[in-house]
Coordinates of C-alpha atoms and ligand atoms in Angstrom, one line a residue:
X1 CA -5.1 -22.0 -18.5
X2 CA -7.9 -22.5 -15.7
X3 CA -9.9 -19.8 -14.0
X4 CA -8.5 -19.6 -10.7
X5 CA -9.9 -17.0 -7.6
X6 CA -8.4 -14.7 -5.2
X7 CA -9.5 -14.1 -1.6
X8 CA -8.8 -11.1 -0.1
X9 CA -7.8 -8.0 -2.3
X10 CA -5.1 -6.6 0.0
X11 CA -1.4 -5.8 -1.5
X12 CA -0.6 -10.2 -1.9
X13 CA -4.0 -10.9 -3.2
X14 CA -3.3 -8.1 -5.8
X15 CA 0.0 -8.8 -6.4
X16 CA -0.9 -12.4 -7.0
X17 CA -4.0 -11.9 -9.2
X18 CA -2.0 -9.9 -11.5
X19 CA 0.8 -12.3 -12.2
X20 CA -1.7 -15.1 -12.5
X21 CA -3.5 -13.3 -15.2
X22 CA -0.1 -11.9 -16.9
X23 CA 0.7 -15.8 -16.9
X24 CA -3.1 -16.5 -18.9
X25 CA -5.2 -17.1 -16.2
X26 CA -8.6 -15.7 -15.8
X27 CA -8.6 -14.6 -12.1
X28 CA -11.7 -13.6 -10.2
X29 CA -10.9 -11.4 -7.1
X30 CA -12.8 -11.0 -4.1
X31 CA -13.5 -8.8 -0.9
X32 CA -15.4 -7.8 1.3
X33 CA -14.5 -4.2 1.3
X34 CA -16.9 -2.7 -1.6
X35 CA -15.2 1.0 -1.9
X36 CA -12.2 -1.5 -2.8
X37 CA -13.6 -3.3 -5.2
X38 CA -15.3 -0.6 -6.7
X39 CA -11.7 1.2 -7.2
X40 CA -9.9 -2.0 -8.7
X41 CA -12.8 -2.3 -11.1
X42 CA -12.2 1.1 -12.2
X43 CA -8.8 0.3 -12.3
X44 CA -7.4 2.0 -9.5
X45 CA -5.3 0.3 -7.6
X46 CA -5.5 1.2 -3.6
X47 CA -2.2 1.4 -2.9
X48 CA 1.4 1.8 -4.4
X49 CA 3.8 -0.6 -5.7
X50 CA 6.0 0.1 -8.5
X51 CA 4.4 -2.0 -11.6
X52 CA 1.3 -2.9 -10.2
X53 CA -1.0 -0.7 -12.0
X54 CA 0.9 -1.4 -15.8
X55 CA 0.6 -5.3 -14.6
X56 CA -3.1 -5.0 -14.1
X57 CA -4.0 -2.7 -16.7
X58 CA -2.1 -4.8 -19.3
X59 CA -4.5 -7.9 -18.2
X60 CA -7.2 -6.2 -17.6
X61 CA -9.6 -8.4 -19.6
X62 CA -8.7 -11.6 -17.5
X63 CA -9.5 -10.1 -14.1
X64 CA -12.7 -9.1 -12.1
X65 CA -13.7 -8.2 -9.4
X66 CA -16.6 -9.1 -7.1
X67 CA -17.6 -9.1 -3.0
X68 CA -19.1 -12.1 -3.1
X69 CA -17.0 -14.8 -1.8
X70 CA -19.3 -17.3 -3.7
X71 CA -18.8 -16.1 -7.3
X72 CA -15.6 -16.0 -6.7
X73 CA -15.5 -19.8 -5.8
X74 CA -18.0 -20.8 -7.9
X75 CA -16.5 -19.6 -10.8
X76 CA -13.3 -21.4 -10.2
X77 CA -11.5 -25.0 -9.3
X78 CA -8.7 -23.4 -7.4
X79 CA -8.6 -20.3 -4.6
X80 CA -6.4 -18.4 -3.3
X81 CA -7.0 -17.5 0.5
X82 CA -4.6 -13.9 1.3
X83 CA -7.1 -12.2 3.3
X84 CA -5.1 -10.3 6.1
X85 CA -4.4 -12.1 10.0
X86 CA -4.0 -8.3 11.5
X87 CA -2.3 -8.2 15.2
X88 CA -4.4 -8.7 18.1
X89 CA -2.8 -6.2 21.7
X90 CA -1.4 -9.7 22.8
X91 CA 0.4 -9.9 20.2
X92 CA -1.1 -13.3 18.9
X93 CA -2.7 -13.1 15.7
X94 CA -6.7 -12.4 14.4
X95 CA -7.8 -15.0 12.7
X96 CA -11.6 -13.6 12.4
X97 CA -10.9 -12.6 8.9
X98 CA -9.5 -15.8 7.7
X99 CA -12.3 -18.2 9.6
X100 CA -15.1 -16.1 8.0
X101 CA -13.7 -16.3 4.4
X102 CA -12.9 -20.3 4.7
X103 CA -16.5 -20.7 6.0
X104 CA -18.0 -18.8 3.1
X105 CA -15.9 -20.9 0.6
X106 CA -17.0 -24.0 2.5
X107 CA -20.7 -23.4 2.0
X108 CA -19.8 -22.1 -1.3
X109 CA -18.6 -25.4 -2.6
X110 CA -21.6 -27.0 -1.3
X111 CA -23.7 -26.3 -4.2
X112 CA -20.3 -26.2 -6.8
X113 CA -19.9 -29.1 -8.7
X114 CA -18.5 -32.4 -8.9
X115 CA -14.5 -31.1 -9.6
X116 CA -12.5 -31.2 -6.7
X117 CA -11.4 -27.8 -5.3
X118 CA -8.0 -27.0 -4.3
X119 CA -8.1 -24.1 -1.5
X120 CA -4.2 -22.3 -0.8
X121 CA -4.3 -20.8 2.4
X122 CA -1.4 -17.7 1.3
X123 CA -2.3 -15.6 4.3
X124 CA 0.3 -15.8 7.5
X125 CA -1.0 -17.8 10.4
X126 CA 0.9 -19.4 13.0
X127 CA 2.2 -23.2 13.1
X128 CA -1.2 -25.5 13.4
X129 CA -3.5 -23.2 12.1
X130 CA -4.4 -24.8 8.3
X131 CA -4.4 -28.1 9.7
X132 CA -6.5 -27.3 13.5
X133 CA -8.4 -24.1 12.4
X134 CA -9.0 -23.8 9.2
X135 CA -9.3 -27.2 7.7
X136 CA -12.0 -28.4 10.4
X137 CA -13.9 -24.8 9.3
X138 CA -14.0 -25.6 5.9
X139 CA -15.0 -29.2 6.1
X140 CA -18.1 -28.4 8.5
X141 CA -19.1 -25.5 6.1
X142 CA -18.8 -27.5 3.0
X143 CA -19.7 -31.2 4.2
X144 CA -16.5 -32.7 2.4
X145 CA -13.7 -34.0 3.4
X146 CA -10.0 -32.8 2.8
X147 CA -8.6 -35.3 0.5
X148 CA -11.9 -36.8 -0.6
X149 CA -14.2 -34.0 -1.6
X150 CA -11.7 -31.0 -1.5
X151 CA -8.0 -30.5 -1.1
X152 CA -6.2 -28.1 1.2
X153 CA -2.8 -26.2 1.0
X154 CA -0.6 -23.6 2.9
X155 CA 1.9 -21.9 0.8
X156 CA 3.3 -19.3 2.7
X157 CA 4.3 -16.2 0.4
X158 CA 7.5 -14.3 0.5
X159 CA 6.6 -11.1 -1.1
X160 CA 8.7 -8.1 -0.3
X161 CA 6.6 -4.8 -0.8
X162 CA 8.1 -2.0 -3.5
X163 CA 9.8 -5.2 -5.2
X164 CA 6.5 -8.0 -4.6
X165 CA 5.7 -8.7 -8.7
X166 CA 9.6 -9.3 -9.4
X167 CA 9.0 -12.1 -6.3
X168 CA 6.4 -13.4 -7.2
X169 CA 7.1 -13.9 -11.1
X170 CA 10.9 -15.3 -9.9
X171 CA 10.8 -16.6 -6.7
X172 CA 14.1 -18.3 -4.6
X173 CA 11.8 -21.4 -3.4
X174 CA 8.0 -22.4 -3.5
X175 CA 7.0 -24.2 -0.3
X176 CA 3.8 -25.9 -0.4
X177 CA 2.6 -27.0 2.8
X178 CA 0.3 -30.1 1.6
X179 CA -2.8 -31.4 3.9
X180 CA -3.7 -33.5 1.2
X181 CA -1.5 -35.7 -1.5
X182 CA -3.4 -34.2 -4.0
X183 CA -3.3 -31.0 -3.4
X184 CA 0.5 -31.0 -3.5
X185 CA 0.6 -32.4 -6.6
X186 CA -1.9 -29.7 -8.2
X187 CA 0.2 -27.1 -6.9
X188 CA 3.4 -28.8 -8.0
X189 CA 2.1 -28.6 -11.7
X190 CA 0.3 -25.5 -11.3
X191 CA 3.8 -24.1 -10.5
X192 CA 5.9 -25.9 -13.1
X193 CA 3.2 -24.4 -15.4
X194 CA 3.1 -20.8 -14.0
X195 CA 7.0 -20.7 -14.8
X196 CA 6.8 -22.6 -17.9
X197 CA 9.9 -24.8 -17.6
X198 CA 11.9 -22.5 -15.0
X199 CA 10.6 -23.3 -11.9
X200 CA 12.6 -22.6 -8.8
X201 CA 13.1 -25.4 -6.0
X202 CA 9.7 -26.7 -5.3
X203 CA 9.8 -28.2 -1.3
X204 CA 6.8 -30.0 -0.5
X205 CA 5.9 -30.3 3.6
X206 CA 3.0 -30.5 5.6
X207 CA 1.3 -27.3 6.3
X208 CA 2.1 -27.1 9.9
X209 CA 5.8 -26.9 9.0
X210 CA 5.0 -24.3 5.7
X211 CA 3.5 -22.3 8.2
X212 CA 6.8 -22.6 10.6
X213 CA 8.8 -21.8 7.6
X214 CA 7.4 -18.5 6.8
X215 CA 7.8 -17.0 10.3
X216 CA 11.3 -18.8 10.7
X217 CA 12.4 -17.0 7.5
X218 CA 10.7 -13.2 8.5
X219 CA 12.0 -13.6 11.9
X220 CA 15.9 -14.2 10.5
X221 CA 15.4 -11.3 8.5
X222 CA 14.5 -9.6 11.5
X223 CA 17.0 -10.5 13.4
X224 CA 19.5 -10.0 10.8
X225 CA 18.7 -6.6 10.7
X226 CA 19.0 -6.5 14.8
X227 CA 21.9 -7.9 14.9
X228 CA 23.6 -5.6 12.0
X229 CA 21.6 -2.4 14.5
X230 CA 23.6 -4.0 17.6
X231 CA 26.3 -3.8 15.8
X232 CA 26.2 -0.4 14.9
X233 CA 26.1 0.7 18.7
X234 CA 29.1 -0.4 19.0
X235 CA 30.8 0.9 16.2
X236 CA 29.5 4.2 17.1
X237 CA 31.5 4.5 20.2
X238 CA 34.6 3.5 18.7
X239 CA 36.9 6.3 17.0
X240 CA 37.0 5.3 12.8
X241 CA 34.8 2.8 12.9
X242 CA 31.8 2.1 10.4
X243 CA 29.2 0.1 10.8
X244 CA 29.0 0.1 7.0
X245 CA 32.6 -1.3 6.5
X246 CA 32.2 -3.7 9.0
X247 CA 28.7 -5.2 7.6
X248 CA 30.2 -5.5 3.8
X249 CA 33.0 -7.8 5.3
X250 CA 31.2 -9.7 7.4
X251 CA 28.8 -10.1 4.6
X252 CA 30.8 -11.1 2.2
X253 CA 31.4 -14.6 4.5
X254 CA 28.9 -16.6 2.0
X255 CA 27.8 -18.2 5.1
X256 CA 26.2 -14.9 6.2
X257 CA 25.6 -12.9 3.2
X258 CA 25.2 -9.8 2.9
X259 CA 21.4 -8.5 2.3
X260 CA 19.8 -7.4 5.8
X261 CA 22.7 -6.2 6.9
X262 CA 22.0 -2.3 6.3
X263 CA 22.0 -0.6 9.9
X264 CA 19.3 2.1 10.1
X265 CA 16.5 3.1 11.9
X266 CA 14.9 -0.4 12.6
X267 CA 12.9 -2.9 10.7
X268 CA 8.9 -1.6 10.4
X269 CA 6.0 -2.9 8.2
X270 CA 3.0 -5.4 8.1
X271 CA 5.3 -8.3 8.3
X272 CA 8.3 -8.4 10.3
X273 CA 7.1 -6.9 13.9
X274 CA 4.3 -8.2 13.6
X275 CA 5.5 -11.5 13.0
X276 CA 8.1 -12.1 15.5
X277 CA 5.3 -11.1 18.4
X278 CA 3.4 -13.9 16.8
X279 CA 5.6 -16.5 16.7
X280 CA 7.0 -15.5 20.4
X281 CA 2.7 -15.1 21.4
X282 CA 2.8 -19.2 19.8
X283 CA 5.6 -20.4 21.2
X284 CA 4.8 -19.2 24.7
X285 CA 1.1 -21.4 23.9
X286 CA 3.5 -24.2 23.2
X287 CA 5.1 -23.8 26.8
X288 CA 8.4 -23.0 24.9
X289 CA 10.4 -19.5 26.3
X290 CA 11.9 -17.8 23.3
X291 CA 15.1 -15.9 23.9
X292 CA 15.8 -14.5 20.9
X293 CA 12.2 -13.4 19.7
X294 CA 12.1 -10.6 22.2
X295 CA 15.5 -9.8 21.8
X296 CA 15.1 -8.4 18.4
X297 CA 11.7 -6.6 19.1
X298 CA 13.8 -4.6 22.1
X299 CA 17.2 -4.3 19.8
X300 CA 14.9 -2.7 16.9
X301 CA 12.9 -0.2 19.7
X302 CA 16.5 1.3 21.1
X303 CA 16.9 1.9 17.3
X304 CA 14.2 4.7 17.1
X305 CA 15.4 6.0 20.3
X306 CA 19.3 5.8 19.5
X307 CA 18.6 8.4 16.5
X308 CA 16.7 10.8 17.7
X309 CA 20.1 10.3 20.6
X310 CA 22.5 11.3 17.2
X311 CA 20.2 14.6 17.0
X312 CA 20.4 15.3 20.4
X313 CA 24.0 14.4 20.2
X314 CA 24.8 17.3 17.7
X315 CA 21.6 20.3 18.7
X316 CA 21.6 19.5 22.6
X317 CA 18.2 20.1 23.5
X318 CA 15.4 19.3 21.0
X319 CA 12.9 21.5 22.6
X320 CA 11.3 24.4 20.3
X321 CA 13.7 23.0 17.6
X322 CA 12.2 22.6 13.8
X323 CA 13.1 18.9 12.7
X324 CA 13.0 18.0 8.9
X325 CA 12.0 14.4 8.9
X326 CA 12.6 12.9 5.3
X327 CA 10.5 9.4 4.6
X328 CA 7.7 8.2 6.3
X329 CA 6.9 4.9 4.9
X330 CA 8.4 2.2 6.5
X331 CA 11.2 1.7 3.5
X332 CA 11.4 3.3 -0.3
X333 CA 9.6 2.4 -3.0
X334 CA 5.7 1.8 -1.2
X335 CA 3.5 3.8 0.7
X336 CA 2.7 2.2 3.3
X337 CA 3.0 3.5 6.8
X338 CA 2.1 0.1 9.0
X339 CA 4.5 -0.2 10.9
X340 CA 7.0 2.5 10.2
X341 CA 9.8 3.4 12.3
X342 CA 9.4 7.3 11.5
X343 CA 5.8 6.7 13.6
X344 CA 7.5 6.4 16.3
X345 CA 10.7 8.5 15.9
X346 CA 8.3 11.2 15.8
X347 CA 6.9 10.5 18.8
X348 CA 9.7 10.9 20.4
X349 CA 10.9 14.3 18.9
X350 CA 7.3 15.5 19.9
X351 CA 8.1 14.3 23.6
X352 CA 11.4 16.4 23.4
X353 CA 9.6 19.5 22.5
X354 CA 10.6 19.3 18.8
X355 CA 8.3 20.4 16.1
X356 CA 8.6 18.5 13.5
X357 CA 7.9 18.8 9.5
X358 CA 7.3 16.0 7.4
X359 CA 8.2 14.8 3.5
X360 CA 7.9 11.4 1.6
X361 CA 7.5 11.2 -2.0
X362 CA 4.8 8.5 -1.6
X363 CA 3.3 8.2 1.9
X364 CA 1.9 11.6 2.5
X365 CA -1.5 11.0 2.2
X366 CA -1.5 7.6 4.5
X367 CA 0.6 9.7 7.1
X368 CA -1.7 12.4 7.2
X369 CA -4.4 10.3 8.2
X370 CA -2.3 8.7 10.8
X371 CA -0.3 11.6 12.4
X372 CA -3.0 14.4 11.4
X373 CA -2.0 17.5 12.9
X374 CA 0.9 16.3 15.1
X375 CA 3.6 17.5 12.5
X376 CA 3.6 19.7 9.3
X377 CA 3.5 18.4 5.9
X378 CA 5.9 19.6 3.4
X379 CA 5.1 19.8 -0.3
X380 CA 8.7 18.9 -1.3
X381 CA 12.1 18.3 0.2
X382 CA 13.5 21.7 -0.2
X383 CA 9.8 23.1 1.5
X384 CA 10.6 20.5 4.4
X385 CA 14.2 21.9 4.6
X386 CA 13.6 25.4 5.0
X387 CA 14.2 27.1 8.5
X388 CA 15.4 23.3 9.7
X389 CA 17.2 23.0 12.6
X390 CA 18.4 19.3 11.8
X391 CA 17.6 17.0 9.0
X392 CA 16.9 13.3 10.4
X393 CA 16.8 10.6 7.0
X394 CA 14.2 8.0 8.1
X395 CA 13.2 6.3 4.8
X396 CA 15.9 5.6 1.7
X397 CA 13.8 6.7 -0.8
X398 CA 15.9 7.0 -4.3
X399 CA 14.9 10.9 -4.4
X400 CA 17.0 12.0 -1.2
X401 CA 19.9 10.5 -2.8
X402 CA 20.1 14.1 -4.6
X403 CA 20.6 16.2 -1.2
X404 CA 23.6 17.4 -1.1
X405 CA 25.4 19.7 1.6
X406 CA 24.8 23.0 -0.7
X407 CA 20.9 22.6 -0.6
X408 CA 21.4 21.7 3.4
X409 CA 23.3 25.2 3.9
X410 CA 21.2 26.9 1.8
X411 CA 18.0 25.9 3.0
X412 CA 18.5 25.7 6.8
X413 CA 18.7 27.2 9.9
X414 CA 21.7 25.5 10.0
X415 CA 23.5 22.4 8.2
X416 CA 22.8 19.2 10.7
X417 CA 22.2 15.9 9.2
X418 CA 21.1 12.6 11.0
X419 CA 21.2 9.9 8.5
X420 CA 19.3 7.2 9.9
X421 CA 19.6 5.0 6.7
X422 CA 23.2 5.3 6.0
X423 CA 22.5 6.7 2.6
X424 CA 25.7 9.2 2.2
X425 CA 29.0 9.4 2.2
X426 CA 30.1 12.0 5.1
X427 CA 32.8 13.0 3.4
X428 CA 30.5 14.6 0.9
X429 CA 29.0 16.7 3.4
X430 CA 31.9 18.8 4.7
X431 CA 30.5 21.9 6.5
X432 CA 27.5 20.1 7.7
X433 CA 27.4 18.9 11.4
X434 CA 26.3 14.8 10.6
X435 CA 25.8 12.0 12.8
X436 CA 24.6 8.9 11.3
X437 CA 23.7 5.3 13.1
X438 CA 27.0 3.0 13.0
X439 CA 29.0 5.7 12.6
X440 CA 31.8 6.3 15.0
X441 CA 33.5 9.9 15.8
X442 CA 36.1 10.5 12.7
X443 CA 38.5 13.1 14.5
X444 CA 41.4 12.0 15.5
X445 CA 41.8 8.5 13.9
X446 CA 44.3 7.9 11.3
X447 CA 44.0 4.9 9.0
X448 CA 47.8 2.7 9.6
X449 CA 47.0 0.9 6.4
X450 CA 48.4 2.5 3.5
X451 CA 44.8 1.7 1.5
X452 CA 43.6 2.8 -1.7
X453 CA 40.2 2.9 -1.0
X454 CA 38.0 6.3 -0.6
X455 CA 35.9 4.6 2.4
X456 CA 39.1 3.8 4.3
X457 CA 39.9 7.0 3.3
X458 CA 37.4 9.3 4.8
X459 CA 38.7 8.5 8.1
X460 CA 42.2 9.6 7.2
X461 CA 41.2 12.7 5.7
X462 CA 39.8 14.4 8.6
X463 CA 42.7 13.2 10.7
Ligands
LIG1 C1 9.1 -9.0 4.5 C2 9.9 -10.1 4.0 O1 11.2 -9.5 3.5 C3 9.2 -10.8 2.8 O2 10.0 -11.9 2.4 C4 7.9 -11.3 3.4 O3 7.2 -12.0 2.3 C5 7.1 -10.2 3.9 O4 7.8 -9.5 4.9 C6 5.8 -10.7 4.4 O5 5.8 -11.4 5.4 O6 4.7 -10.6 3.7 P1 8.5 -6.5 3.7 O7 7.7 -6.3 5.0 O8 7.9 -6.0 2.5 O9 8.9 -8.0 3.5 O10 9.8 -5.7 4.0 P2 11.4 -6.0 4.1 O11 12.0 -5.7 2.8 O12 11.6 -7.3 4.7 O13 11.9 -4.8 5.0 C7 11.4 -4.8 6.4 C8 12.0 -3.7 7.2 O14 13.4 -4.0 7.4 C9 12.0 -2.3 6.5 O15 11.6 -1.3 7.4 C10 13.4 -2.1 6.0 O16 13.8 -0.8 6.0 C11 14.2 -2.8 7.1 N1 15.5 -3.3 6.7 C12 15.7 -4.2 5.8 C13 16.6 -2.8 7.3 O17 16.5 -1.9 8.2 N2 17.9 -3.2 7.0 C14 18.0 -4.2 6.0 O18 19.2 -4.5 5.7 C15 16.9 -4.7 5.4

């Protein structure tokens, strides 16, 4: 196994170096940011996601971890480039981060040897950036050529936080975005290698359409999720009618499917907003008038209006009223708040006079630095139930699975429960005023299908 390096220590660089040295790799990990690298070489990891720390403890003798670009290059034939392309105010994307680290491995592979070096751009940037930006960057800084002194790839990633090392270790697809024959082929086998016999589809392209396919696939997600959240308005204002019902039958049609079809709150993250306002920012530079792009951005802000509506819908006024927010980060299972949907539902209980306490079994400690005293922080979810006036669920996290309507009645001012991720069954929560997105009034509507089933039922039973 070769020594390969790792640009950019954020959550893919991590993720990556991890499984590369789980797979036998020695991996050499760089960044700029010296309290991080400082941390990782103590073996802290900066963040959370479920695994990470077992992964990189367990191959702890094949990784290090340095700032300088340089060693990390020089002590390898093949690196990884993940460093982050962070969202300028227009949208468009900033790619100082990226043009300083390619420059640095350029002049870095001025004095490397004869061995040709393979650079994988795994950061996202827009269509026409390996090939226009980064590529000339590189072959000023290094005095080579791509495909004669050095090869260059795009491979975009498609890492999903809380379940990344599971992705990368079984991916659905590889795409390698070549700007050199060579290169492709070096990835090719360094793939087939990396999964030793069980490869998934490998689709070679050039890196202007790797790059395409990356933002195509986050912005179907997107507007998967959009389209499920349009959905849901409409099921809302029709008697018996769930949004949940609806999206498992329409999902079922194989030519739909049914994953990012959950109606909630909206989509949040590093990835998803950020990436549709990209692509729209580059395809308005290419004279070409998305639709579409916007139309998901604007379906996914009514979203954290609309439940903060459902409150409203079953306190009346918000002003003065104590809300129990449950999950911050912007889904389960990670801690990060970039992004997140409850951001902004907060801000608009605070414009309605609300005050509002917080809980998340991960996030707290990101949120405090980015809300600070705007809300209270609640040690637990019982502590953030006390003396509620409404509940609003923002994040599924596995842990609020558990509330029932008993620790609602007991806890509260009184039992009202806005479940903004769809996470319960209402019929479970008898007692307790609830309102959740999709959901459309209950009263009233009786099911003319004699039907077995206890979803179908719950409609019939308050009838
Ligand atoms: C997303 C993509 O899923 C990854 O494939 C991609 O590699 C990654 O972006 C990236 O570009 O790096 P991630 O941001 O980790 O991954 O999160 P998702 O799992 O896509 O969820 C995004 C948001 O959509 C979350 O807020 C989630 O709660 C929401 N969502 C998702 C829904 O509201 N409903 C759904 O049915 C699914």
């Amino acid at each position: 196994m070769g020594t390969v390096s790792v640009v950019g220590a954020g959550y893919v660089g991590m993720v990556s170096a991890a499984c590369l040295a789980e797979r036998g790799h020695d991996v050499t990990v760089a960044d700029k940011n010296t309290a991080r690298i400082r941390l990782l070489g103590e073996g802290k990891v900066p963040f959370y996601e479920p695994g990470l720390d077992d992964l990189l403890e367990r191959s702890r003798s094949r990784i290090s971890f340095t700032v300088s670009t340089r060693n990390a290059v020089e002590r390898s034939d093949l690196t990884f480039v993940s460093v982050s392309t962070p969202s300028r105010k227009d949208g468009a994307i900033d790619l100082s981060q990226i043009r300083s680290s390619v420059r640095e491995i350029g002049r870095a592979l001025r004095s490397k040897s004869q061995v040709k070096h393979l650079i994988v751009v795994r950061s996202t940037v827009v269509p026409g950036t390996t090939w226009h930006v980064i590529r000339p960057i590189l072959e000023r800084a290094s005095g080579l050529r791509v495909g004669e002194g050095l090869s260059l790839a795009m491979q975009p990633e498609f890492l999903s936080q809380g379940n990344a090392i599971e992705d990368m270790l079984h991916p659905d697809r590889i795409v390698i975005g070549e700007c050199d024959n060579e290169a492709g082929d070096r990835l090719e086998t360094f793939y087939k290698e990396f999964h030793a016999g069980n490869a998934p589809p490998i689709l070679r392209m050039n890196s202007t359409s790797a790059e395409v396919v990356k933002y195509a696939a986050n912005a179907f997600l997107a507007m998967k999720v959009s389209f499920v959240n349009e959905i849901a308005g409409i099921c809302e204002r029709l008697e018996g009618v769930d949004v949940v019902r609806v999206a498992e039958a329409v999902g079922l049609d194989s030519r739909i499917g049914g994953r990012f079809l959950k109606a909630g709150v909206g989509f949040g993250g590093s990835c998803l907003p950020k990436d549709i306002r990209a692509l729209d920012a580059r395809a308005e530079e290419l004279r070409f008038r998305s639709f579409l792009l916007p139309a998901i951005l604007r379906v996914n802000d009514r979203q954290k209006r609309r439940v903060v509506q459902l409150a409203r819908r079953l306190l009346g006024s918000l002003k003065g009223k104590r809300v129990a927010l449950l999950g911050l980060s912007f889904k389960p299972d990670t801690d990060d708040m970039r992004g997140a949907p409850s951001v902004e539902i907060i801000g608009h209980l605070r414009r309605a006079g609300a005050k509002v306490v917080v809980y998340d079994p991960a996030a707290m400690q990101n949120a405090r630095g980015l809300l600070g005293g705007k809300v209270s922080y609640a040690a637990s979810l019982r502590e953030c139930l006390r003396a509620a006036d409404v509940c609003i669920v923002v994040t599924e996290w596995d842990e609020f699975k558990a509330l029932s309507r008993d620790v609602l009645i007991s806890e509260m001012n009184r039992p009202v429960l806005v479940d903004g991720r769809r996470m319960y069954d209402p019929e479970d929560f008898a007692g307790v005023a609830y309102a959740a997105i999709g959901l459309g009034p209950m009263s009233g509507m009786t099911c003319h299908i004699p039907c077995k089933e206890r979803s179908i039922r719950q409609f019939t039973s308050r009838a």
